[in-house]
């Protein structure tokens, strides 16, 4: 991929071929299971429409969003797939779920009763998903709530998924994984027979026991490492580049940026790049991380400001760093997980906050464009 041409401003490139390849790779890891795709939060910030279209064309038949509005937006793009809304009904009008054929992931008895009453009113067997809380203490039926259900609680409904969500799937040896698995199997047995799903990205790597009938990765599709502490098995999806705006040739000792946190010596050269915390580059990563210019790594120095980053390019020959020279900010070598580590957060948070000021480019999967 050439970076030199046509880079007028910061540009985020999303490799849809890598998203599709990641989706297929996860399917090979969970051969008996359907691989749904989690595309909440604008496909983790990478663009709902291009990401969902590419996955649908590759054969993905089930999508998960968090909010009703996300489901409506996805339905406007894709007529066929099943779309699950993880929030459940959440006090929103059931009619809106019907209008766009969204399947609420119901998390408590009152929601189930309302959905069942809706089905009765419209005289249709409505597709229904149930979320069980097996230890995350977030949304989902507790064991007591499952026990409280009347024998006819699901009459008139088509239960298409019983799901739960793991709290510690990224720590394979955490005892809560097995405990949640056991709770899931036990609770599921008390509901009408239906396909089951427990694993998100990291859960897929816990082995076949955790795959059940459906897995629902999000982050791994977008290149975030689902196996922290081990090499990333997924392909990188995002690439962020920006042109150098200005290069300082430092003549006298001074400092770089707000707070004067980074001292500079005479002879240093500092390059300025148009990406800042308003673009999602975390301020907590100030003076941390390395980006690349022409294949060479250079350190980020000084505070990250709202619109700008500063790089110490003293080690590169002056002719290789000029206004307009492209800088690779996120790449296969320094990606979302590495930036996340520099900011003491996780790749998920970096991805979902990548700014809307970037020029955005989506590379279509080969052969599917
Ligand atoms: C966000 C979410 C997922 C996807 O998780 P990843 O770790 O991104 O794969 C799956 N299930 C539920 C309930 C979620 O909230």
PDB file of C-alpha atoms in Angstrom, residues 32-253:
ATOM      1  CA  UNK A  32     -20.026 -26.261  14.355  1.00  0.00           C
ATOM      2  CA  UNK A  33     -21.241 -22.812  15.249  1.00  0.00           C
ATOM      3  CA  UNK A  34     -22.779 -19.939  13.370  1.00  0.00           C
ATOM      4  CA  UNK A  35     -20.536 -16.860  13.462  1.00  0.00           C
ATOM      5  CA  UNK A  36     -22.689 -13.801  14.055  1.00  0.00           C
ATOM      6  CA  UNK A  37     -21.096 -10.355  13.857  1.00  0.00           C
ATOM      7  CA  UNK A  38     -21.329  -7.706  16.550  1.00  0.00           C
ATOM      8  CA  UNK A  39     -21.571  -4.328  14.813  1.00  0.00           C
ATOM      9  CA  UNK A  40     -22.714  -2.124  17.693  1.00  0.00           C
ATOM     10  CA  UNK A  41     -21.313   1.393  18.074  1.00  0.00           C
ATOM     11  CA  UNK A  42     -20.993   1.926  14.315  1.00  0.00           C
ATOM     12  CA  UNK A  43     -19.122  -1.378  13.928  1.00  0.00           C
ATOM     13  CA  UNK A  44     -16.750  -0.372  16.735  1.00  0.00           C
ATOM     14  CA  UNK A  45     -16.260   2.974  15.035  1.00  0.00           C
ATOM     15  CA  UNK A  46     -15.265   1.545  11.660  1.00  0.00           C
ATOM     16  CA  UNK A  47     -18.500   2.257   9.779  1.00  0.00           C
ATOM     17  CA  UNK A  48     -21.683   0.225  10.121  1.00  0.00           C
ATOM     18  CA  UNK A  49     -22.655   0.317   6.450  1.00  0.00           C
ATOM     19  CA  UNK A  50     -19.410  -0.800   4.794  1.00  0.00           C
ATOM     20  CA  UNK A  51     -18.592  -3.356   7.505  1.00  0.00           C
ATOM     21  CA  UNK A  52     -22.055  -4.931   7.660  1.00  0.00           C
ATOM     22  CA  UNK A  53     -22.411  -5.018   3.872  1.00  0.00           C
ATOM     23  CA  UNK A  54     -19.043  -6.739   3.456  1.00  0.00           C
ATOM     24  CA  UNK A  55     -19.874  -9.338   6.103  1.00  0.00           C
ATOM     25  CA  UNK A  56     -23.347  -9.957   4.704  1.00  0.00           C
ATOM     26  CA  UNK A  57     -21.884 -10.482   1.243  1.00  0.00           C
ATOM     27  CA  UNK A  58     -19.416 -12.951   2.743  1.00  0.00           C
ATOM     28  CA  UNK A  59     -22.332 -14.917   4.171  1.00  0.00           C
ATOM     29  CA  UNK A  60     -22.928 -13.549   7.667  1.00  0.00           C
ATOM     30  CA  UNK A  61     -26.599 -14.085   8.538  1.00  0.00           C
ATOM     31  CA  UNK A  62     -26.878 -12.706  12.087  1.00  0.00           C
ATOM     32  CA  UNK A  63     -25.830  -9.336  13.441  1.00  0.00           C
ATOM     33  CA  UNK A  64     -25.855  -7.863  16.926  1.00  0.00           C
ATOM     34  CA  UNK A  65     -26.256  -4.194  17.786  1.00  0.00           C
ATOM     35  CA  UNK A  66     -26.679  -2.592  21.207  1.00  0.00           C
ATOM     36  CA  UNK A  67     -29.376   0.012  20.594  1.00  0.00           C
ATOM     37  CA  UNK A  68     -32.725   0.041  18.831  1.00  0.00           C
ATOM     38  CA  UNK A  69     -31.598   2.904  16.554  1.00  0.00           C
ATOM     39  CA  UNK A  70     -28.539   0.907  15.514  1.00  0.00           C
ATOM     40  CA  UNK A  71     -30.794  -1.975  14.563  1.00  0.00           C
ATOM     41  CA  UNK A  72     -33.063   0.291  12.544  1.00  0.00           C
ATOM     42  CA  UNK A  73     -30.075   1.747  10.718  1.00  0.00           C
ATOM     43  CA  UNK A  74     -28.785  -1.737   9.951  1.00  0.00           C
ATOM     44  CA  UNK A  75     -32.174  -2.927   8.700  1.00  0.00           C
ATOM     45  CA  UNK A  76     -32.269   0.014   6.292  1.00  0.00           C
ATOM     46  CA  UNK A  77     -29.026  -1.349   4.817  1.00  0.00           C
ATOM     47  CA  UNK A  78     -29.744  -5.079   4.832  1.00  0.00           C
ATOM     48  CA  UNK A  79     -33.164  -6.646   4.367  1.00  0.00           C
ATOM     49  CA  UNK A  80     -32.349 -10.251   5.125  1.00  0.00           C
ATOM     50  CA  UNK A  81     -30.160 -10.934   8.136  1.00  0.00           C
ATOM     51  CA  UNK A  82     -31.442 -11.503  11.624  1.00  0.00           C
ATOM     52  CA  UNK A  83     -30.633  -8.474  13.765  1.00  0.00           C
ATOM     53  CA  UNK A  84     -30.413  -8.859  17.537  1.00  0.00           C
ATOM     54  CA  UNK A  85     -30.653  -5.829  19.834  1.00  0.00           C
ATOM     55  CA  UNK A  86     -28.563  -6.474  22.955  1.00  0.00           C
ATOM     56  CA  UNK A  87     -30.285  -3.809  25.059  1.00  0.00           C
ATOM     57  CA  UNK A  88     -33.548  -5.723  24.742  1.00  0.00           C
ATOM     58  CA  UNK A  89     -36.770  -3.726  24.692  1.00  0.00           C
ATOM     59  CA  UNK A  90     -35.337  -1.362  27.301  1.00  0.00           C
ATOM     60  CA  UNK A  91     -38.554   0.620  27.602  1.00  0.00           C
ATOM     61  CA  UNK A  92     -38.739   1.326  23.878  1.00  0.00           C
ATOM     62  CA  UNK A  93     -41.967   0.719  21.916  1.00  0.00           C
ATOM     63  CA  UNK A  94     -42.216  -2.948  20.838  1.00  0.00           C
ATOM     64  CA  UNK A  95     -43.859  -1.729  17.606  1.00  0.00           C
ATOM     65  CA  UNK A  96     -40.532  -0.352  16.444  1.00  0.00           C
ATOM     66  CA  UNK A  97     -38.952  -3.776  16.795  1.00  0.00           C
ATOM     67  CA  UNK A  98     -41.777  -5.255  14.743  1.00  0.00           C
ATOM     68  CA  UNK A  99     -41.576  -2.640  12.021  1.00  0.00           C
ATOM     69  CA  UNK A 100     -37.965  -3.422  11.226  1.00  0.00           C
ATOM     70  CA  UNK A 101     -37.979  -7.100  12.294  1.00  0.00           C
ATOM     71  CA  UNK A 102     -35.486  -6.664  15.113  1.00  0.00           C
ATOM     72  CA  UNK A 103     -35.054  -9.400  17.692  1.00  0.00           C
ATOM     73  CA  UNK A 104     -34.782  -7.957  21.208  1.00  0.00           C
ATOM     74  CA  UNK A 105     -32.395  -9.825  23.493  1.00  0.00           C
ATOM     75  CA  UNK A 106     -34.712  -9.894  26.502  1.00  0.00           C
ATOM     76  CA  UNK A 107     -33.108  -9.610  29.908  1.00  0.00           C
ATOM     77  CA  UNK A 108     -35.875  -9.834  32.485  1.00  0.00           C
ATOM     78  CA  UNK A 109     -39.337 -11.326  33.036  1.00  0.00           C
ATOM     79  CA  UNK A 110     -41.213  -8.034  32.547  1.00  0.00           C
ATOM     80  CA  UNK A 111     -39.686  -7.587  29.098  1.00  0.00           C
ATOM     81  CA  UNK A 112     -40.579 -11.142  28.192  1.00  0.00           C
ATOM     82  CA  UNK A 113     -44.174 -10.600  29.328  1.00  0.00           C
ATOM     83  CA  UNK A 114     -44.442  -7.417  27.270  1.00  0.00           C
ATOM     84  CA  UNK A 115     -43.009  -9.104  24.186  1.00  0.00           C
ATOM     85  CA  UNK A 116     -45.358 -12.025  24.605  1.00  0.00           C
ATOM     86  CA  UNK A 117     -48.338  -9.685  24.955  1.00  0.00           C
ATOM     87  CA  UNK A 118     -47.180  -7.951  21.775  1.00  0.00           C
ATOM     88  CA  UNK A 119     -47.038 -11.272  19.939  1.00  0.00           C
ATOM     89  CA  UNK A 120     -50.552 -12.068  21.064  1.00  0.00           C
ATOM     90  CA  UNK A 121     -51.834  -8.690  19.966  1.00  0.00           C
ATOM     91  CA  UNK A 122     -50.344  -8.891  16.483  1.00  0.00           C
ATOM     92  CA  UNK A 123     -51.111 -12.618  16.241  1.00  0.00           C
ATOM     93  CA  UNK A 124     -47.613 -13.509  15.139  1.00  0.00           C
ATOM     94  CA  UNK A 125     -44.969 -15.834  16.513  1.00  0.00           C
ATOM     95  CA  UNK A 126     -42.280 -13.278  17.234  1.00  0.00           C
ATOM     96  CA  UNK A 127     -38.621 -14.224  17.151  1.00  0.00           C
ATOM     97  CA  UNK A 128     -37.183 -13.884  20.630  1.00  0.00           C
ATOM     98  CA  UNK A 129     -33.776 -14.057  22.266  1.00  0.00           C
ATOM     99  CA  UNK A 130     -33.078 -14.437  25.959  1.00  0.00           C
ATOM    100  CA  UNK A 131     -29.973 -13.249  27.784  1.00  0.00           C
ATOM    101  CA  UNK A 132     -28.973 -15.078  30.961  1.00  0.00           C
ATOM    102  CA  UNK A 133     -26.828 -13.407  33.587  1.00  0.00           C
ATOM    103  CA  UNK A 134     -24.369 -16.077  34.678  1.00  0.00           C
ATOM    104  CA  UNK A 135     -21.910 -13.925  36.596  1.00  0.00           C
ATOM    105  CA  UNK A 136     -21.313 -10.667  34.736  1.00  0.00           C
ATOM    106  CA  UNK A 137     -23.962  -8.842  36.789  1.00  0.00           C
ATOM    107  CA  UNK A 138     -25.087  -6.692  33.927  1.00  0.00           C
ATOM    108  CA  UNK A 139     -28.127  -7.357  31.749  1.00  0.00           C
ATOM    109  CA  UNK A 140     -29.859 -10.739  31.677  1.00  0.00           C
ATOM    110  CA  UNK A 141     -32.164 -13.041  33.631  1.00  0.00           C
ATOM    111  CA  UNK A 142     -30.832 -14.146  37.006  1.00  0.00           C
ATOM    112  CA  UNK A 143     -31.244 -17.767  38.088  1.00  0.00           C
ATOM    113  CA  UNK A 144     -34.132 -16.668  40.324  1.00  0.00           C
ATOM    114  CA  UNK A 145     -35.840 -14.891  37.459  1.00  0.00           C
ATOM    115  CA  UNK A 146     -35.550 -17.965  35.270  1.00  0.00           C
ATOM    116  CA  UNK A 147     -37.012 -20.063  38.085  1.00  0.00           C
ATOM    117  CA  UNK A 148     -39.911 -17.616  38.419  1.00  0.00           C
ATOM    118  CA  UNK A 149     -41.084 -18.022  34.807  1.00  0.00           C
ATOM    119  CA  UNK A 150     -44.490 -19.593  34.315  1.00  0.00           C
ATOM    120  CA  UNK A 151     -44.665 -22.701  32.129  1.00  0.00           C
ATOM    121  CA  UNK A 152     -46.436 -20.710  29.409  1.00  0.00           C
ATOM    122  CA  UNK A 153     -43.985 -17.770  29.456  1.00  0.00           C
ATOM    123  CA  UNK A 154     -42.841 -18.504  25.905  1.00  0.00           C
ATOM    124  CA  UNK A 155     -46.172 -19.453  24.371  1.00  0.00           C
ATOM    125  CA  UNK A 156     -46.661 -17.754  21.037  1.00  0.00           C
ATOM    126  CA  UNK A 157     -42.967 -16.840  20.772  1.00  0.00           C
ATOM    127  CA  UNK A 158     -40.240 -18.387  18.634  1.00  0.00           C
ATOM    128  CA  UNK A 159     -37.166 -18.657  20.867  1.00  0.00           C
ATOM    129  CA  UNK A 160     -34.261 -18.356  18.435  1.00  0.00           C
ATOM    130  CA  UNK A 161     -31.383 -17.764  20.863  1.00  0.00           C
ATOM    131  CA  UNK A 162     -30.475 -18.277  24.501  1.00  0.00           C
ATOM    132  CA  UNK A 163     -27.294 -16.339  25.244  1.00  0.00           C
ATOM    133  CA  UNK A 164     -25.009 -15.323  28.052  1.00  0.00           C
ATOM    134  CA  UNK A 165     -21.824 -13.268  28.188  1.00  0.00           C
ATOM    135  CA  UNK A 166     -18.503 -14.034  29.876  1.00  0.00           C
ATOM    136  CA  UNK A 167     -16.784 -11.658  32.277  1.00  0.00           C
ATOM    137  CA  UNK A 168     -13.208 -12.969  32.009  1.00  0.00           C
ATOM    138  CA  UNK A 169     -12.929 -14.697  28.635  1.00  0.00           C
ATOM    139  CA  UNK A 170      -9.645 -12.896  27.933  1.00  0.00           C
ATOM    140  CA  UNK A 171      -8.125 -14.690  30.956  1.00  0.00           C
ATOM    141  CA  UNK A 172      -8.330 -18.365  29.951  1.00  0.00           C
ATOM    142  CA  UNK A 173      -7.419 -19.660  33.418  1.00  0.00           C
ATOM    143  CA  UNK A 174      -9.894 -17.512  35.300  1.00  0.00           C
ATOM    144  CA  UNK A 175     -12.183 -19.797  37.340  1.00  0.00           C
ATOM    145  CA  UNK A 176     -15.222 -17.664  36.513  1.00  0.00           C
ATOM    146  CA  UNK A 177     -15.166 -18.964  32.917  1.00  0.00           C
ATOM    147  CA  UNK A 178     -15.979 -22.508  34.001  1.00  0.00           C
ATOM    148  CA  UNK A 179     -18.481 -21.315  36.602  1.00  0.00           C
ATOM    149  CA  UNK A 180     -20.330 -19.225  34.017  1.00  0.00           C
ATOM    150  CA  UNK A 181     -20.276 -22.150  31.587  1.00  0.00           C
ATOM    151  CA  UNK A 182     -21.862 -24.406  34.214  1.00  0.00           C
ATOM    152  CA  UNK A 183     -24.475 -21.824  35.152  1.00  0.00           C
ATOM    153  CA  UNK A 184     -25.289 -21.302  31.471  1.00  0.00           C
ATOM    154  CA  UNK A 185     -25.783 -25.007  30.811  1.00  0.00           C
ATOM    155  CA  UNK A 186     -27.955 -25.390  33.906  1.00  0.00           C
ATOM    156  CA  UNK A 187     -30.150 -22.352  33.229  1.00  0.00           C
ATOM    157  CA  UNK A 188     -30.518 -23.060  29.559  1.00  0.00           C
ATOM    158  CA  UNK A 189     -31.945 -26.495  30.398  1.00  0.00           C
ATOM    159  CA  UNK A 190     -34.830 -24.782  32.174  1.00  0.00           C
ATOM    160  CA  UNK A 191     -35.889 -22.867  29.059  1.00  0.00           C
ATOM    161  CA  UNK A 192     -37.498 -24.178  25.864  1.00  0.00           C
ATOM    162  CA  UNK A 193     -34.940 -25.803  23.577  1.00  0.00           C
ATOM    163  CA  UNK A 194     -33.227 -23.168  21.427  1.00  0.00           C
ATOM    164  CA  UNK A 195     -29.830 -22.418  19.877  1.00  0.00           C
ATOM    165  CA  UNK A 196     -27.317 -21.242  22.466  1.00  0.00           C
ATOM    166  CA  UNK A 197     -24.512 -18.682  22.370  1.00  0.00           C
ATOM    167  CA  UNK A 198     -21.929 -17.846  25.023  1.00  0.00           C
ATOM    168  CA  UNK A 199     -18.697 -16.792  23.325  1.00  0.00           C
ATOM    169  CA  UNK A 200     -17.726 -13.340  22.080  1.00  0.00           C
ATOM    170  CA  UNK A 201     -14.244 -12.769  20.603  1.00  0.00           C
ATOM    171  CA  UNK A 202     -12.093 -14.078  23.445  1.00  0.00           C
ATOM    172  CA  UNK A 203     -14.569 -16.805  24.374  1.00  0.00           C
ATOM    173  CA  UNK A 204     -14.039 -18.446  20.998  1.00  0.00           C
ATOM    174  CA  UNK A 205     -10.421 -19.083  22.041  1.00  0.00           C
ATOM    175  CA  UNK A 206     -11.498 -20.925  25.208  1.00  0.00           C
ATOM    176  CA  UNK A 207     -12.148 -24.012  23.098  1.00  0.00           C
ATOM    177  CA  UNK A 208     -15.028 -25.995  21.620  1.00  0.00           C
ATOM    178  CA  UNK A 209     -16.918 -26.331  24.925  1.00  0.00           C
ATOM    179  CA  UNK A 210     -17.612 -22.641  24.753  1.00  0.00           C
ATOM    180  CA  UNK A 211     -18.846 -22.509  21.161  1.00  0.00           C
ATOM    181  CA  UNK A 212     -22.370 -23.962  21.455  1.00  0.00           C
ATOM    182  CA  UNK A 213     -24.527 -23.091  18.402  1.00  0.00           C
ATOM    183  CA  UNK A 214     -23.555 -19.493  17.814  1.00  0.00           C
ATOM    184  CA  UNK A 215     -20.519 -17.331  18.581  1.00  0.00           C
ATOM    185  CA  UNK A 216     -20.741 -13.543  18.397  1.00  0.00           C
ATOM    186  CA  UNK A 217     -17.398 -11.791  17.989  1.00  0.00           C
ATOM    187  CA  UNK A 218     -17.006  -8.056  17.681  1.00  0.00           C
ATOM    188  CA  UNK A 219     -13.505  -6.854  18.522  1.00  0.00           C
ATOM    189  CA  UNK A 220     -11.650  -9.777  16.898  1.00  0.00           C
ATOM    190  CA  UNK A 221     -13.336  -9.021  13.572  1.00  0.00           C
ATOM    191  CA  UNK A 222     -11.777  -5.572  13.729  1.00  0.00           C
ATOM    192  CA  UNK A 223      -8.279  -6.816  14.519  1.00  0.00           C
ATOM    193  CA  UNK A 224      -8.221  -6.344  18.298  1.00  0.00           C
ATOM    194  CA  UNK A 225      -6.226  -9.155  19.935  1.00  0.00           C
ATOM    195  CA  UNK A 226      -8.719 -11.566  21.559  1.00  0.00           C
ATOM    196  CA  UNK A 227      -5.857 -13.370  23.319  1.00  0.00           C
ATOM    197  CA  UNK A 228      -4.065 -10.632  25.311  1.00  0.00           C
ATOM    198  CA  UNK A 229      -0.549 -11.582  26.303  1.00  0.00           C
ATOM    199  CA  UNK A 230      -0.223 -13.917  23.334  1.00  0.00           C
ATOM    200  CA  UNK A 231       0.491 -13.058  19.682  1.00  0.00           C
ATOM    201  CA  UNK A 232      -2.512 -11.548  17.921  1.00  0.00           C
ATOM    202  CA  UNK A 233      -4.127 -14.261  15.766  1.00  0.00           C
ATOM    203  CA  UNK A 234      -6.255 -11.723  13.883  1.00  0.00           C
ATOM    204  CA  UNK A 235      -5.354  -9.630  10.850  1.00  0.00           C
ATOM    205  CA  UNK A 236      -4.928  -5.891  11.377  1.00  0.00           C
ATOM    206  CA  UNK A 237      -7.887  -3.942  10.010  1.00  0.00           C
ATOM    207  CA  UNK A 238      -7.159  -0.270  10.587  1.00  0.00           C
ATOM    208  CA  UNK A 239      -4.383   1.896   9.386  1.00  0.00           C
ATOM    209  CA  UNK A 240      -4.055   5.559  10.288  1.00  0.00           C
ATOM    210  CA  UNK A 241      -1.787   7.906   8.389  1.00  0.00           C
ATOM    211  CA  UNK A 242      -1.278  11.633   8.515  1.00  0.00           C
ATOM    212  CA  UNK A 243       1.057  14.072   6.792  1.00  0.00           C
ATOM    213  CA  UNK A 244       3.703  15.991   8.714  1.00  0.00           C
ATOM    214  CA  UNK A 245       2.506  19.589   9.093  1.00  0.00           C
ATOM    215  CA  UNK A 246       5.752  21.161  10.202  1.00  0.00           C
ATOM    216  CA  UNK A 247       9.255  20.231  11.303  1.00  0.00           C
ATOM    217  CA  UNK A 248      11.080  22.219  13.992  1.00  0.00           C
ATOM    218  CA  UNK A 249      14.838  22.363  13.919  1.00  0.00           C
ATOM    219  CA  UNK A 250      15.540  23.111  17.585  1.00  0.00           C
ATOM    220  CA  UNK A 251      18.275  25.725  17.996  1.00  0.00           C
ATOM    221  CA  UNK A 252      18.359  26.118  21.785  1.00  0.00           C
ATOM    222  CA  UNK A 253      17.293  23.860  24.614  1.00  0.00           C
TER     223      UNK A 253
END
